[in-house]
PDB file of C-alpha atoms in Angstrom:
ATOM      1  CA  ALA A1109      -0.017  -0.140   0.092  1.00  0.00           C
ATOM      2  CA  LEU A1110       1.386   3.492  -1.025  1.00  0.00           C
ATOM      3  CA  GLU A1111       1.454   6.276   1.732  1.00  0.00           C
ATOM      4  CA  LYS A1112      -0.664   9.208   0.973  1.00  0.00           C
ATOM      5  CA  LYS A1113       0.555  12.453   0.537  1.00  0.00           C
ATOM      6  CA  VAL A1114      -1.518  14.812   2.605  1.00  0.00           C
ATOM      7  CA  VAL A1115      -2.596  18.468   1.768  1.00  0.00           C
ATOM      8  CA  LYS A1116      -4.485  20.893   4.035  1.00  0.00           C
ATOM      9  CA  SER A1117      -6.359  23.688   2.949  1.00  0.00           C
ATOM     10  CA  LYS A1118      -9.252  26.243   4.166  1.00  0.00           C
ATOM     11  CA  VAL A1119     -12.354  27.099   2.458  1.00  0.00           C
ATOM     12  CA  GLY A1120     -11.881  29.920   0.040  1.00  0.00           C
ATOM     13  CA  GLU A1121      -8.142  29.126  -0.460  1.00  0.00           C
ATOM     14  CA  LYS A1122      -6.106  27.767  -3.362  1.00  0.00           C
ATOM     15  CA  VAL A1123      -4.710  24.616  -3.025  1.00  0.00           C
ATOM     16  CA  GLY A1124      -2.284  22.475  -5.221  1.00  0.00           C
ATOM     17  CA  LEU A1125      -2.324  18.762  -5.425  1.00  0.00           C
ATOM     18  CA  PRO A1126       1.160  17.259  -6.349  1.00  0.00           C
ATOM     19  CA  CYS A1127       1.657  14.377  -8.808  1.00  0.00           C
ATOM     20  CA  CYS A1128       3.928  11.500  -8.715  1.00  0.00           C
ATOM     21  CA  HIS A1129       5.509  12.194 -12.207  1.00  0.00           C
ATOM     22  CA  GLU A1130       7.326  14.906 -14.115  1.00  0.00           C
ATOM     23  CA  ILE A1131       7.956  15.274 -17.770  1.00  0.00           C
ATOM     24  CA  PRO A1132      11.529  15.108 -18.648  1.00  0.00           C
ATOM     25  CA  SER A1133      13.040  18.103 -20.479  1.00  0.00           C
ATOM     26  CA  SER A1134      13.209  15.820 -23.689  1.00  0.00           C
ATOM     27  CA  GLU A1135       9.614  15.051 -23.921  1.00  0.00           C
ATOM     28  CA  SER A1136       6.419  17.154 -24.112  1.00  0.00           C
ATOM     29  CA  LEU A1137       2.674  16.779 -22.681  1.00  0.00           C
ATOM     30  CA  HIS A1138       1.617  15.096 -26.274  1.00  0.00           C
ATOM     31  CA  ASN A1139       3.408  11.922 -24.934  1.00  0.00           C
ATOM     32  CA  TYR A1140       1.118  11.497 -21.984  1.00  0.00           C
ATOM     33  CA  ARG A1141      -2.187  10.758 -20.899  1.00  0.00           C
ATOM     34  CA  VAL A1142      -3.132  12.253 -17.398  1.00  0.00           C
ATOM     35  CA  TYR A1143      -5.938  11.430 -15.202  1.00  0.00           C
ATOM     36  CA  TRP A1144      -6.813  13.298 -12.167  1.00  0.00           C
ATOM     37  CA  GLN A1145      -9.737  11.354 -10.299  1.00  0.00           C
ATOM     38  CA  LYS A1146     -11.205  11.599  -6.782  1.00  0.00           C
ATOM     39  CA  ASN A1147     -12.131   8.506  -4.908  1.00  0.00           C
ATOM     40  CA  THR A1148     -11.014   6.081  -7.806  1.00  0.00           C
ATOM     41  CA  THR A1149     -14.562   6.818  -9.554  1.00  0.00           C
ATOM     42  CA  GLU A1150     -14.926  10.505 -10.140  1.00  0.00           C
ATOM     43  CA  VAL A1151     -12.824  12.332 -12.984  1.00  0.00           C
ATOM     44  CA  VAL A1152     -11.889  15.590 -11.978  1.00  0.00           C
ATOM     45  CA  LEU A1153      -9.596  16.486 -14.872  1.00  0.00           C
ATOM     46  CA  ALA A1154      -8.057  14.598 -17.854  1.00  0.00           C
ATOM     47  CA  TYR A1155      -5.633  15.218 -20.736  1.00  0.00           C
ATOM     48  CA  ALA A1156      -4.498  13.249 -23.606  1.00  0.00           C
ATOM     49  CA  GLU A1157      -1.943  14.151 -26.064  1.00  0.00           C
ATOM     50  CA  GLY A1158      -1.710  17.554 -24.739  1.00  0.00           C
ATOM     51  CA  LYS A1159      -5.476  18.379 -24.893  1.00  0.00           C
ATOM     52  CA  LYS A1160      -8.218  18.661 -22.293  1.00  0.00           C
ATOM     53  CA  ILE A1161     -10.475  15.611 -22.822  1.00  0.00           C
ATOM     54  CA  SER A1162     -12.669  15.664 -19.656  1.00  0.00           C
ATOM     55  CA  GLN A1163     -13.492  17.750 -16.782  1.00  0.00           C
ATOM     56  CA  ASN A1164     -16.206  17.480 -13.924  1.00  0.00           C
ATOM     57  CA  GLU A1165     -18.668  20.265 -13.982  1.00  0.00           C
ATOM     58  CA  HIS A1166     -18.051  20.494 -10.017  1.00  0.00           C
ATOM     59  CA  TYR A1167     -14.723  21.941 -10.810  1.00  0.00           C
ATOM     60  CA  ASP A1168     -15.557  24.122 -13.708  1.00  0.00           C
ATOM     61  CA  ASN A1169     -13.641  27.299 -13.547  1.00  0.00           C
ATOM     62  CA  ARG A1170     -11.876  26.261 -10.386  1.00  0.00           C
ATOM     63  CA  THR A1171      -9.087  23.877 -11.570  1.00  0.00           C
ATOM     64  CA  GLY A1172      -5.631  24.611 -13.093  1.00  0.00           C
ATOM     65  CA  PHE A1173      -2.953  22.188 -14.631  1.00  0.00           C
ATOM     66  CA  ASP A1174       0.570  22.285 -14.546  1.00  0.00           C
ATOM     67  CA  ASP A1175       1.796  20.805 -18.051  1.00  0.00           C
ATOM     68  CA  ARG A1176       5.302  19.864 -16.458  1.00  0.00           C
ATOM     69  CA  ASN A1177       4.727  17.954 -13.110  1.00  0.00           C
ATOM     70  CA  PHE A1178       0.788  17.422 -13.700  1.00  0.00           C
ATOM     71  CA  THR A1179       0.041  19.494 -10.217  1.00  0.00           C
ATOM     72  CA  LEU A1180      -3.707  20.013 -10.015  1.00  0.00           C
ATOM     73  CA  TRP A1181      -4.668  23.440  -8.557  1.00  0.00           C
ATOM     74  CA  ILE A1182      -8.080  24.127  -7.207  1.00  0.00           C
ATOM     75  CA  SER A1183      -9.418  27.619  -6.072  1.00  0.00           C
ATOM     76  CA  PRO A1184     -11.536  28.619  -4.351  1.00  0.00           C
ATOM     77  CA  VAL A1185     -11.413  25.289  -2.245  1.00  0.00           C
ATOM     78  CA  LYS A1186     -14.873  24.039  -1.066  1.00  0.00           C
ATOM     79  CA  ILE A1187     -15.995  21.697   1.474  1.00  0.00           C
ATOM     80  CA  LEU A1188     -17.086  19.209  -1.220  1.00  0.00           C
ATOM     81  CA  ASP A1189     -13.440  19.085  -2.218  1.00  0.00           C
ATOM     82  CA  ASN A1190     -12.345  17.003   0.832  1.00  0.00           C
ATOM     83  CA  GLY A1191     -11.378  13.526   0.154  1.00  0.00           C
ATOM     84  CA  THR A1192      -8.904  11.411  -1.568  1.00  0.00           C
ATOM     85  CA  TYR A1193      -7.467  12.036  -5.056  1.00  0.00           C
ATOM     86  CA  GLN A1194      -5.376  10.001  -7.344  1.00  0.00           C
ATOM     87  CA  CYS A1195      -3.096  11.197 -10.036  1.00  0.00           C
ATOM     88  CA  VAL A1196      -2.742   8.511 -13.106  1.00  0.00           C
ATOM     89  CA  VAL A1197      -0.016   9.165 -15.542  1.00  0.00           C
ATOM     90  CA  GLN A1198       0.375   7.132 -18.866  1.00  0.00           C
ATOM     91  CA  HIS A1199       3.109   7.158 -21.211  1.00  0.00           C
ATOM     92  CA  LEU A1200       1.973   7.131 -24.960  1.00  0.00           C
ATOM     93  CA  ARG A1201       4.728   4.978 -26.781  1.00  0.00           C
ATOM     94  CA  SER A1202       4.517   4.211 -30.452  1.00  0.00           C
ATOM     95  CA  SER A1203       3.902   0.424 -31.456  1.00  0.00           C
ATOM     96  CA  GLN A1204       3.162  -0.145 -27.585  1.00  0.00           C
ATOM     97  CA  ASN A1205       0.148   0.060 -25.494  1.00  0.00           C
ATOM     98  CA  PRO A1206       0.298   2.961 -22.823  1.00  0.00           C
ATOM     99  CA  VAL A1207       2.415   2.223 -19.877  1.00  0.00           C
ATOM    100  CA  VAL A1208       1.316   3.724 -16.542  1.00  0.00           C
ATOM    101  CA  VAL A1209       4.293   5.547 -15.027  1.00  0.00           C
ATOM    102  CA  CYS A1210       2.565   7.103 -12.013  1.00  0.00           C
ATOM    103  CA  ASP A1211      -0.488   6.090  -9.878  1.00  0.00           C
ATOM    104  CA  GLU A1212      -0.471   7.609  -6.392  1.00  0.00           C
ATOM    105  CA  PRO A1213      -3.126   8.922  -3.993  1.00  0.00           C
ATOM    106  CA  VAL A1214      -3.288  12.528  -2.300  1.00  0.00           C
ATOM    107  CA  ALA A1215      -5.739  13.277   0.533  1.00  0.00           C
ATOM    108  CA  VAL A1216      -7.105  16.643   0.776  1.00  0.00           C
ATOM    109  CA  PHE A1217      -8.366  17.814   4.052  1.00  0.00           C
ATOM    110  CA  VAL A1218     -10.650  20.832   3.832  1.00  0.00           C
ATOM    111  CA  THR A1219     -11.351  23.127   6.986  1.00  0.00           C
ATOM    112  CA  ALA A1220     -14.016  25.718   7.385  1.00  0.00           C
ATOM    113  CA  ASP A1221     -13.324  28.116  10.355  1.00  0.00           C
ATOM    114  CA  PHE A1222     -15.905  27.968  13.302  1.00  0.00           C
ATOM    115  CA  SER A1223     -17.307  31.136  14.820  1.00  0.00           C
ATOM    116  CA  LYS A1224     -15.580  32.149  18.109  1.00  0.00           C
ATOM    117  CA  PRO A1225     -17.562  30.144  20.888  1.00  0.00           C
ATOM    118  CA  ASP A1226     -20.605  32.026  22.455  1.00  0.00           C
ATOM    119  CA  VAL A1227     -20.760  31.054  26.248  1.00  0.00           C
ATOM    120  CA  THR A1228     -23.777  32.064  28.243  1.00  0.00           C
ATOM    121  CA  ALA A1229     -24.945  31.064  31.893  1.00  0.00           C
ATOM    122  CA  GLU A1230     -28.434  30.896  33.200  1.00  0.00           C
ATOM    123  CA  VAL A1231     -29.160  30.456  37.137  1.00  0.00           C
ATOM    124  CA  SER A1232     -31.417  27.788  37.540  1.00  0.00           C
ATOM    125  CA  THR A1233     -31.802  27.562  41.394  1.00  0.00           C
ATOM    126  CA  ASN A1234     -30.178  29.741  44.270  1.00  0.00           C
ATOM    127  CA  SER A1235     -29.515  29.284  47.623  1.00  0.00           C
ATOM    128  CA  CYS A1236     -27.156  30.675  50.452  1.00  0.00           C
ATOM    129  CA  GLU A1237     -24.833  27.672  49.968  1.00  0.00           C
ATOM    130  CA  SER A1238     -24.794  27.288  46.345  1.00  0.00           C
ATOM    131  CA  THR A1239     -25.875  28.685  42.857  1.00  0.00           C
ATOM    132  CA  GLU A1240     -26.900  25.858  40.287  1.00  0.00           C
ATOM    133  CA  THR A1241     -26.081  27.245  36.755  1.00  0.00           C
ATOM    134  CA  VAL A1242     -26.575  25.956  33.324  1.00  0.00           C
ATOM    135  CA  VAL A1243     -23.844  26.891  30.930  1.00  0.00           C
ATOM    136  CA  ARG A1244     -24.083  26.734  27.371  1.00  0.00           C
ATOM    137  CA  CYS A1245     -21.278  27.067  24.645  1.00  0.00           C
ATOM    138  CA  SER A1246     -22.280  27.279  21.117  1.00  0.00           C
ATOM    139  CA  SER A1247     -20.233  27.688  17.702  1.00  0.00           C
ATOM    140  CA  HIS A1248     -21.350  27.602  14.032  1.00  0.00           C
ATOM    141  CA  GLY A1249     -20.351  27.292  10.199  1.00  0.00           C
ATOM    142  CA  GLY A1250     -17.306  24.958  10.689  1.00  0.00           C
ATOM    143  CA  PHE A1251     -15.800  21.745   9.083  1.00  0.00           C
ATOM    144  CA  PRO A1252     -15.037  19.043  10.075  1.00  0.00           C
ATOM    145  CA  LYS A1253     -16.901  17.921  13.018  1.00  0.00           C
ATOM    146  CA  PRO A1254     -15.449  19.343  15.859  1.00  0.00           C
ATOM    147  CA  LYS A1255     -14.630  18.495  19.426  1.00  0.00           C
ATOM    148  CA  ILE A1256     -15.876  20.650  22.320  1.00  0.00           C
ATOM    149  CA  SER A1257     -13.935  20.617  25.417  1.00  0.00           C
ATOM    150  CA  GLY A1258     -13.367  23.291  28.374  1.00  0.00           C
ATOM    151  CA  ALA A1259     -12.217  23.878  32.015  1.00  0.00           C
ATOM    152  CA  LEU A1260     -13.381  25.245  35.058  1.00  0.00           C
ATOM    153  CA  ASN A1261     -10.815  27.290  37.039  1.00  0.00           C
ATOM    154  CA  ASN A1262      -8.260  25.242  34.894  1.00  0.00           C
ATOM    155  CA  VAL A1263      -9.802  21.902  35.695  1.00  0.00           C
ATOM    156  CA  SER A1264     -11.111  20.037  32.765  1.00  0.00           C
ATOM    157  CA  VAL A1265     -14.883  19.362  32.300  1.00  0.00           C
ATOM    158  CA  VAL A1266     -17.050  17.355  29.967  1.00  0.00           C
ATOM    159  CA  TRP A1267     -19.688  18.933  28.044  1.00  0.00           C
ATOM    160  CA  ASN A1268     -22.799  17.476  26.747  1.00  0.00           C
ATOM    161  CA  ALA A1269     -22.355  17.944  23.280  1.00  0.00           C
ATOM    162  CA  ASN A1270     -24.938  18.123  20.228  1.00  0.00           C
ATOM    163  CA  TRP A1271     -23.843  18.471  16.436  1.00  0.00           C
ATOM    164  CA  VAL A1272     -26.215  19.406  13.724  1.00  0.00           C
ATOM    165  CA  SER A1273     -25.218  19.070   9.845  1.00  0.00           C
ATOM    166  CA  GLU A1274     -27.006  18.589   6.590  1.00  0.00           C
ATOM    167  CA  SER A1275     -24.476  15.855   5.437  1.00  0.00           C
ATOM    168  CA  SER A1276     -21.129  14.708   6.261  1.00  0.00           C
ATOM    169  CA  LEU A1277     -19.663  17.375   3.721  1.00  0.00           C
ATOM    170  CA  SER A1278     -21.726  20.038   5.039  1.00  0.00           C
ATOM    171  CA  PRO A1279     -20.800  22.808   7.726  1.00  0.00           C
ATOM    172  CA  TYR A1280     -21.378  21.726  11.409  1.00  0.00           C
ATOM    173  CA  ASN A1281     -23.132  23.693  14.232  1.00  0.00           C
ATOM    174  CA  VAL A1282     -21.987  22.437  17.719  1.00  0.00           C
ATOM    175  CA  THR A1283     -23.680  23.417  21.043  1.00  0.00           C
ATOM    176  CA  GLY A1284     -22.496  22.095  24.444  1.00  0.00           C
ATOM    177  CA  LYS A1285     -24.498  22.066  27.721  1.00  0.00           C
ATOM    178  CA  LEU A1286     -22.899  22.053  31.345  1.00  0.00           C
ATOM    179  CA  TRP A1287     -24.508  21.989  34.819  1.00  0.00           C
ATOM    180  CA  LEU A1288     -22.649  23.575  37.777  1.00  0.00           C
ATOM    181  CA  ASN A1289     -23.083  23.792  41.429  1.00  0.00           C
ATOM    182  CA  MET A1290     -21.370  26.706  42.150  1.00  0.00           C
ATOM    183  CA  THR A1291     -20.118  27.576  45.884  1.00  0.00           C
ATOM    184  CA  LYS A1292     -17.976  30.616  44.815  1.00  0.00           C
ATOM    185  CA  ASP A1293     -17.033  32.680  41.676  1.00  0.00           C
ATOM    186  CA  ALA A1294     -15.378  30.773  38.704  1.00  0.00           C
ATOM    187  CA  ILE A1295     -14.097  31.061  35.180  1.00  0.00           C
ATOM    188  CA  ILE A1296     -15.415  28.696  32.488  1.00  0.00           C
ATOM    189  CA  THR A1297     -13.537  28.222  29.361  1.00  0.00           C
ATOM    190  CA  CYS A1298     -15.197  26.522  26.176  1.00  0.00           C
ATOM    191  CA  SER A1299     -13.027  25.665  23.103  1.00  0.00           C
ATOM    192  CA  VAL A1300     -14.045  24.225  19.671  1.00  0.00           C
ATOM    193  CA  GLU A1301     -11.312  22.195  18.103  1.00  0.00           C
ATOM    194  CA  TYR A1302     -11.229  21.044  14.490  1.00  0.00           C
ATOM    195  CA  ASN A1303      -8.503  19.678  12.228  1.00  0.00           C
ATOM    196  CA  GLY A1304      -5.703  20.947  14.176  1.00  0.00           C
ATOM    197  CA  PHE A1305      -7.490  24.273  14.870  1.00  0.00           C
ATOM    198  CA  ALA A1306      -9.057  25.703  17.984  1.00  0.00           C
ATOM    199  CA  LYS A1307     -11.256  28.427  19.052  1.00  0.00           C
ATOM    200  CA  SER A1308     -11.715  29.508  22.867  1.00  0.00           C
ATOM    201  CA  THR A1309     -13.761  31.856  24.854  1.00  0.00           C
ATOM    202  CA  SER A1310     -13.817  32.359  28.580  1.00  0.00           C
ATOM    203  CA  LEU A1311     -16.633  33.803  31.049  1.00  0.00           C
ATOM    204  CA  LEU A1312     -16.614  34.941  34.559  1.00  0.00           C
ATOM    205  CA  LEU A1313     -19.439  33.159  36.738  1.00  0.00           C
ATOM    206  CA  LYS A1314     -20.767  34.889  39.869  1.00  0.00           C
ATOM    207  CA  LYS A1315     -22.323  33.152  42.490  1.00  0.00           C
ATOM    208  CA  THR A1316     -25.505  35.216  42.881  1.00  0.00           C
ATOM    209  CA  ASN A1317     -26.485  35.193  46.314  1.00  0.00           C
ATOM    210  CA  ASP A1318     -24.319  36.425  49.326  1.00  0.00           C
ATOM    211  CA  CYS A1319     -26.814  35.528  51.981  1.00  0.00           C
ATOM    212  CA  GLY A1320     -26.881  38.979  53.380  1.00  0.00           C
ATOM    213  CA  VAL A1321     -29.559  40.475  55.291  1.00  0.00           C
ATOM    214  CA  PRO A1322     -32.071  42.315  52.893  1.00  0.00           C
ATOM    215  CA  THR A1323     -33.087  45.790  53.698  1.00  0.00           C
ATOM    216  CA  VAL A1324     -36.883  46.069  54.117  1.00  0.00           C
ATOM    217  CA  PRO A1325     -38.499  49.356  53.193  1.00  0.00           C
ATOM    218  CA  PRO A1326     -40.975  50.663  55.440  1.00  0.00           C
ATOM    219  CA  SER A1327     -44.807  49.960  54.605  1.00  0.00           C
ATOM    220  CA  TYR A1328     -47.021  52.413  53.425  1.00  0.00           C
ATOM    221  CA  ASN A1329     -49.003  52.436  56.300  1.00  0.00           C
ATOM    222  CA  VAL A1330     -46.040  53.324  58.783  1.00  0.00           C
ATOM    223  CA  ILE A1331     -44.934  56.253  56.309  1.00  0.00           C
ATOM    224  CA  THR A1332     -48.451  57.606  56.520  1.00  0.00           C
ATOM    225  CA  ALA A1333     -48.764  57.569  60.222  1.00  0.00           C
ATOM    226  CA  SER A1334     -45.400  59.178  60.575  1.00  0.00           C
ATOM    227  CA  SER A1335     -46.309  61.807  58.484  1.00  0.00           C
ATOM    228  CA  ILE A1336     -49.499  62.663  60.613  1.00  0.00           C
ATOM    229  CA  ILE A1337     -47.457  62.753  63.779  1.00  0.00           C
ATOM    230  CA  ILE A1338     -45.099  65.156  62.011  1.00  0.00           C
ATOM    231  CA  VAL A1339     -47.816  67.490  60.866  1.00  0.00           C
ATOM    232  CA  ILE A1340     -49.759  67.338  64.278  1.00  0.00           C
ATOM    233  CA  PHE A1341     -46.559  68.350  66.170  1.00  0.00           C
ATOM    234  CA  LEU A1342     -45.673  71.226  63.642  1.00  0.00           C
ATOM    235  CA  LEU A1343     -49.247  72.573  64.165  1.00  0.00           C
ATOM    236  CA  ALA A1344     -48.915  72.411  68.045  1.00  0.00           C
ATOM    237  CA  ILE A1345     -45.805  74.434  67.836  1.00  0.00           C
ATOM    238  CA  THR A1346     -47.314  77.017  65.591  1.00  0.00           C
ATOM    239  CA  LEU A1347     -50.429  77.454  67.847  1.00  0.00           C
ATOM    240  CA  ALA A1348     -48.302  77.604  71.127  1.00  0.00           C
ATOM    241  CA  ALA A1349     -46.164  80.356  69.465  1.00  0.00           C
ATOM    242  CA  ARG A1350     -49.153  82.243  68.507  1.00  0.00           C
ATOM    243  CA  TYR A1351     -51.142  82.216  71.763  1.00  0.00           C
ATOM    244  CA  LEU A1352     -48.836  82.179  74.513  1.00  0.00           C
ATOM    245  CA  PRO A1353     -47.598  85.758  74.783  1.00  0.00           C
ATOM    246  CA  ARG A1354     -51.313  86.694  75.263  1.00  0.00           C
ATOM    247  CA  HIS A1355     -51.868  84.711  77.934  1.00  0.00           C
ATOM    248  CA  VAL A1356     -48.904  85.658  80.031  1.00  0.00           C
ATOM    249  CA  CYS A1357     -50.075  89.397  79.801  1.00  0.00           C
ATOM    250  CA  SER A1358     -53.441  88.616  81.149  1.00  0.00           C
ATOM    251  CA  HIS A1359     -51.628  87.712  84.504  1.00  0.00           C
ATOM    252  CA  CYS A1360     -49.296  90.714  84.423  1.00  0.00           C
ATOM    253  CA  CYS A1361     -51.775  93.421  84.177  1.00  0.00           C
ATOM    254  CA  LYS A1362     -55.323  94.727  85.887  1.00  0.00           C
ATOM    255  CA  PRO A1363     -57.946  96.253  84.127  1.00  0.00           C
ATOM    256  CA  GLN A1364     -58.780 100.158  85.072  1.00  0.00           C
ATOM    257  CA  ASP A1365     -62.145 102.018  85.359  1.00  0.00           C
ATOM    258  CA  SER A1366     -60.679 104.910  83.485  1.00  0.00           C
ATOM    259  CA  VAL A1367     -60.754 103.220  80.145  1.00  0.00           C
ATOM    260  CA  GLU A1368     -63.113 104.183  77.594  1.00  0.00           C
ATOM    261  CA  GLU A1369     -66.714 102.251  77.537  1.00  0.00           C
ATOM    262  CA  GLY A1370     -66.480  98.792  75.983  1.00  0.00           C
ATOM    263  CA  GLY A1371     -62.676  98.503  76.473  1.00  0.00           C
ATOM    264  CA  LYS A1372     -59.908  97.482  78.737  1.00  0.00           C
ATOM    265  CA  GLU A1373     -56.418  98.719  79.329  1.00  0.00           C
ATOM    266  CA  CYS A1374     -53.374  96.785  80.957  1.00  0.00           C
ATOM    267  CA  VAL A1375     -51.377  99.283  83.100  1.00  0.00           C
ATOM    268  CA  LYS A1376     -48.778  98.530  85.578  1.00  0.00           C
ATOM    269  CA  LEU A1377     -49.083 100.558  88.706  1.00  0.00           C
ATOM    270  CA  PRO A1378     -46.059 102.797  89.536  1.00  0.00           C
ATOM    271  CA  VAL A1379     -43.787 101.455  92.156  1.00  0.00           C
ATOM    272  CA  SER A1380     -43.700 104.957  93.941  1.00  0.00           C
ATOM    273  CA  SER A1381     -47.385 105.164  94.809  1.00  0.00           C
ATOM    274  CA  LYS A1382     -47.325 101.687  96.180  1.00  0.00           C
ATOM    275  CA  VAL A1383     -44.570 102.571  98.634  1.00  0.00           C
ATOM    276  CA  THR A1384     -46.358 105.679  99.666  1.00  0.00           C
ATOM    277  CA  SER A1385     -49.638 104.051 100.424  1.00  0.00           C
ATOM    278  CA  GLU A1386     -47.974 101.715 102.666  1.00  0.00           C
ATOM    279  CA  THR A1387     -46.049 104.392 104.376  1.00  0.00           C
ATOM    280  CA  SER A1388     -49.379 106.316 105.149  1.00  0.00           C
ATOM    281  CA  SER A1389     -51.112 103.201 106.652  1.00  0.00           C
ATOM    282  CA  VAL A1390     -48.217 102.978 108.965  1.00  0.00           C
TER     283      VAL A1390
END
C-alpha cells in the first residue's frame, strides 16, 4: 500500500495537489495521458496528447493544470473538495500500449473556520450555600465535525455536546451544555477544536446569592402614620407660639375703670405710689 500524501487547505483558499511524475525536458505533454480522479471513480480533470478531454462540472472554472509536473490546482476550495485524489499518468509509446508510469493517492483535508464560541450562563436555582447554573457554549459554520472541550478554573470539564449538519460534507453547528453547582465565583472556558485548529472563549461566573440580610423598606401605613404625627407636632408648635404671649400678659396687668366704655387697658401700677400708700398706713 502506498502512503498517502496529505494536503490541508481552508475554504476559499487555493490548493495544489502534487502528482508523482514530472515530464523530462526531452519530452512534452503530447507523449502522455493524465487523469486526476477523486475517490477512484470521479474524474476531475483529464488530458490526452496535450489536450483536455474531460472535466467534472463541479470543478468548472476552479481548476488549473501544470503541464510539466501535472500538479492540479483548485481555487477557491470548497468543503465538497475534501477527499482522496489519484494522479494516474500513462506514457504513450508508438507500437506499444500506454504504460502507467505514475499512480499515487493524495489526501485533501479541507477546513472551514468555526465562529468564536458563544458562552452564556443561566441560574436555575439559588441558595445561600450554592448556585446551580446551566452553561451553554455554541459555535457554527465550521468543518470538519469538531470536538468541544473546556475547563472550570483550569480543571477539565466534560460538555454534553450536540452536533447538527445537513451531511458529512456540510458545515457543522455544535452546542455544548454544562450543569454546575457553584459555591464561589469561577471562570469557565469553552474550546472548539477541528482539524488541528481551535477557538476558545472564557466567561466569569459569579455566585449571585451572598446571604446578606436584605433591607426591607417601610410599609405604606408606617410612612402615612409618621407623616400625620409630624404634621400635628408642627401645628402644636405654631399654635403655642401664637397664643402664649397673650396668656402671660393677662396675668401681669389689671383692668382700669378709667378706660373708655367697652374697652380695657392693661397698666402696671407705679412702684412709687405703692410705697407711699404702705407708709401712710403705718
